[in-house]
């Protein structure tokens, strides 16, 4: 498993066998409170970095998720349809949101590593 | 002034606590130029009996339905509302509460909304219903927009027979838009070739504006074959006591005017929009939703829910800008329907149909009147030997309100000139029908 | 991601400690089962003859299955809805200080007048000659609205405030298109605005450009001018609430109107807060082109647990030609209805029929009762009451924009609760235990933990004193460290806090047998 990278907007991405796994950081889920619904993207959607790709809803707020990298959505986490609480309980594990095949891996270089992100959010 | 509690002495005490000399000082932040530029041409305050006298004088100038032989329908129907309905909705706890933003002290309103949603869902044969819309016409427009969001397609096909004012509202909501296709009566039969892969929805009213019952099931099949939705519009909700629920026939969204139950004619408003759909579409439904949950001690309770769809959270990304709905009208509907129950609603619907059959039989006997319907519930259209608006005006002078001249709603359709739409309900007596018959005979001869 | 969080908990708190047993209140606050649990398919509260029908005219569309709608006899029905009603707070039962909602007294004369058969029992499509009195009533209300706002026209069809916004913005869109400026695509909306404002603009396809607030809670006029300069040709309108949602009159409103008009754009005003200035300030004098008036706020029609409302829109001379149908025309003594768009620039129709007539009767009854002197006095008293609460509470409560008088509502934030472990939500729930309906909370969004209190003119000094005494007692208790009173509240309501998270995660929106 590769290193996890973070965007300033609190998305994370980590590479698993050349595919990027994207979700929101543990810190972000804490800020949002109880997640009640995740509007997932369509598989096959082509994204540019920064595109709005999903919506994460708590009871009183809806937050847009922006794609941290460019590429094509290859899989979405269907488990969230029945159990959106996974984003709270396991944001960076079972609470992943979508997988993306990256069109430009160099975009990862602009993102924060764990230590930088931790200091960014503290 | 009887509604304002303060005495002048109290006002002075309060200004002292605030620390200003006079009330005008509280308005110091308003620039001088902003204050009103003229005196109002309006009277000063008035005692209850004078206000009442003034409004009663206006009311007396109108011919009310109870003083006439009455056959007007077309999206607003005169039914008997049990006395207990109006008594209950005037209780302070219903009348003077607001939207249930604090669920712990609003369980009355919330439970009623939950019961209302269940009644509407069961009545229409759908899985879920919202907590009401403004009225049937705006609910129809919102349903068309909802279908576009759900299908991510643009074309909305309106079958003929939709209430002309509903169609106008849909046009206003959807804007100048080539995605809106309005069919003529002749086109309706060709819907199978008009629908295409870009079609989001077919919209059909039943009974339609002319009173005809429409075949929902075959339209649902046609829509679904192209991955489009079928939106069914109902303006006379009592019809569902007798006719099959559209949800059982394949409708995807049902919108309706709910005024017939619990709500008086009120010259057109306030009325009650109903909207019901499938569970899987619930995140695209506009308006408020009430859901069941538990409190901290595990007791059952109700809250407004899925509010991230709504304007106060999603702002420019909301499903609709709707905020206030028709709470008290929904309560009246719900109480009336609970008094009826399934049995009473079925009886009421049959009685309406029986009165309409009686009306149809009488109309068929009159020279110069041609009944156009093969099917109807409680409303029907006829072609007269004279322009319908002239007949309506002439009979109104005899306190017979004989129906709606189609030309009033469709002034540019030449062939509509002689068309009249008539409605009978449980309140239509034999004597009313006799008066209508002789009135028509006189005017048409 | 966009961190769009208002940050208030939505789960039920831990169960209240055992010393409080809510069931002890059960004598007058019954636990009432659902209609579907007490009703019976064979019960009916309406006597109707059982007629036989043949199916000649039904074309085979008769219903086959059951509707699953239980009935109630009349006594069962009365009991169900009376028992349920006791679980509701209402204006008649106590102060209901929801900021921005104007929960004023609802006179019962209004109800009586709306039920006159000459208004309630007439049909929207019966001949115009048979409803002259109804048209006269609408005309009279329209005249009052135009006088009080000093405007040239009013559209009576909108069904509620948000529908009025749609009406006003559609008129603006139509006016721009008539000038060949349909390309204008931006609507300026201050960040303190009601959610309906950006929702309405977006509904019509406009891009919403947010305008920041000054430190004193008013709109930053230089930000408006900057936005206009940046997009000189592209701004369609500004949507501004005045008095604004922080309870303040916008001091630069005339400057803003001038700048907007100079740019060729229009000024929409959200009239939700007209109660503060009615009889004193005319929106027409300020350069406002369109403003909706919530009759259910300012003019006392009942809120009814969430509607029906009514939102007539007054229009400037520039927008009047684009008003929706129907409208009333005077021919000597006769009133006629224009119901079609032909030969006019009207943008179309917003609703079937003619608007919320039943609400018009109530509002006109309120206006005639008050007269121009009473209406002006009501505005004075509404503002007096809000400032009285401000004066009594501000030594303890923190008013973010408190160095000036407020209008008809006073905005506090939760700074005074810092370090107490008590949030605005907790404070609101503790107010319930004192017998109050809480104020509006977490709105407007521009301050942290907003508490927006609007007493209206209907509260007596004694009522306000009792309210302020209790509010101060609560605040001092929170500051003294008694957090449990708040975090466990409400203890004396029919239910304790409800689990909104559960409701949203597993939506259960109707009763299903055995579920």
XYZ file of N, CA and C in Angstrom, chain A residues 32-84:
159
model
N -17.714 17.052 10.289
C -19.052 17.017 9.686
C -20.095 16.429 10.626
N -19.648 15.621 11.567
C -20.627 14.962 12.437
C -21.203 13.733 11.755
N -22.364 13.288 12.245
C -22.933 12.041 11.739
C -23.262 12.131 10.253
N -22.619 11.289 9.466
C -22.914 11.251 8.030
C -24.157 10.385 7.825
N -25.116 10.920 7.073
C -26.354 10.157 6.875
C -26.539 9.689 5.433
N -25.777 10.255 4.521
C -25.975 9.871 3.124
C -24.766 10.301 2.306
N -24.386 9.441 1.369
C -23.319 9.817 0.440
C -23.853 9.643 -0.980
N -23.854 10.732 -1.741
C -24.277 10.654 -3.138
C -23.048 10.300 -3.954
N -23.026 9.068 -4.477
C -21.832 8.547 -5.133
C -21.795 8.961 -6.605
N -20.596 9.043 -7.186
C -20.513 9.362 -8.626
C -20.866 8.126 -9.460
N -20.987 8.315 -10.752
C -21.199 7.190 -11.662
C -19.853 6.593 -12.054
N -19.811 5.268 -12.108
C -18.606 4.618 -12.613
C -18.437 5.018 -14.078
N -17.211 5.362 -14.437
C -16.966 5.790 -15.819
C -16.888 7.302 -15.956
N -17.287 8.022 -14.890
C -17.226 9.492 -14.961
C -15.773 9.938 -15.124
N -15.580 10.857 -16.055
C -14.226 11.385 -16.263
C -14.096 12.697 -15.491
N -13.037 12.798 -14.713
C -12.916 13.930 -13.799
C -11.632 14.700 -14.035
N -11.730 15.996 -13.875
C -10.513 16.800 -13.764
C -10.301 17.090 -12.291
N -9.076 17.306 -11.948
C -8.766 17.649 -10.564
C -9.629 18.834 -10.128
N -10.266 18.701 -8.964
C -11.085 19.801 -8.443
C -12.546 19.713 -8.815
N -12.897 18.762 -9.690
C -14.316 18.622 -10.048
C -15.121 18.133 -8.844
N -16.367 18.608 -8.776
C -17.273 18.113 -7.752
C -17.685 16.701 -8.132
N -17.464 15.747 -7.236
C -17.672 14.360 -7.633
C -18.693 13.635 -6.765
N -18.853 14.048 -5.541
C -19.811 13.374 -4.652
C -20.327 14.388 -3.651
N -21.416 14.030 -2.975
C -21.945 14.901 -1.927
C -22.071 14.080 -0.649
N -21.568 14.648 0.425
C -21.630 13.958 1.711
C -22.572 14.730 2.608
N -23.597 14.039 3.085
C -24.619 14.746 3.850
C -24.608 14.321 5.309
N -24.628 15.327 6.168
C -24.976 15.081 7.560
C -26.422 15.536 7.696
N -26.976 15.516 8.898
C -28.384 15.872 9.026
C -28.635 17.315 8.602
N -27.707 18.188 8.952
C -27.945 19.612 8.756
C -27.050 20.244 7.702
N -26.282 19.452 6.977
C -25.379 20.057 6.006
C -25.113 19.097 4.866
N -24.829 19.656 3.720
C -24.423 18.869 2.569
C -23.100 19.439 2.094
N -22.089 18.590 1.985
C -20.771 19.064 1.604
C -20.335 18.381 0.320
N -19.823 19.165 -0.607
C -19.381 18.591 -1.866
C -17.972 18.027 -1.706
N -17.763 16.896 -2.343
C -16.425 16.306 -2.382
C -15.812 16.620 -3.745
N -14.583 17.157 -3.726
C -13.898 17.475 -4.980
C -12.854 16.414 -5.268
N -12.733 16.055 -6.519
C -11.742 15.039 -6.852
C -10.335 15.615 -6.665
N -9.490 14.937 -5.893
C -8.143 15.465 -5.646
C -7.218 15.291 -6.850
N -7.629 14.452 -7.800
C -6.791 14.190 -8.977
C -7.686 14.052 -10.209
N -7.056 14.023 -11.378
C -7.798 13.806 -12.623
C -7.813 12.319 -12.953
N -8.842 11.894 -13.696
C -8.889 10.491 -14.096
C -10.306 10.014 -14.289
N -10.481 8.670 -14.244
C -11.802 8.091 -14.488
C -12.228 7.252 -13.286
N -13.460 7.427 -12.888
C -13.982 6.653 -11.761
C -14.125 5.195 -12.195
N -13.495 4.270 -11.439
C -13.560 2.867 -11.840
C -14.409 2.031 -10.886
N -14.659 2.553 -9.701
C -15.476 1.794 -8.752
C -16.006 2.768 -7.712
N -17.228 2.514 -7.196
C -17.729 3.324 -6.085
C -18.078 2.398 -4.934
N -18.070 2.928 -3.730
C -18.293 2.107 -2.537
C -19.786 1.958 -2.271
N -20.367 0.924 -2.904
C -21.809 0.707 -2.793
C -22.243 0.469 -1.346
N -21.328 0.000 -0.523
C -21.675 -0.287 0.879
C -22.201 0.953 1.583
N -21.789 2.135 1.090
C -22.216 3.378 1.752
C -23.703 3.652 1.548
N -24.287 3.048 0.521
C -25.730 3.249 0.307
C -26.538 2.734 1.499
N -26.096 1.605 2.045
C -26.817 1.042 3.182
C -26.228 1.501 4.503
N -24.964 1.818 4.501
C -24.313 2.145 5.765
C -23.401 3.370 5.630
N -24.017 4.548 5.490
C -23.205 5.756 5.354
C -22.337 6.013 6.588
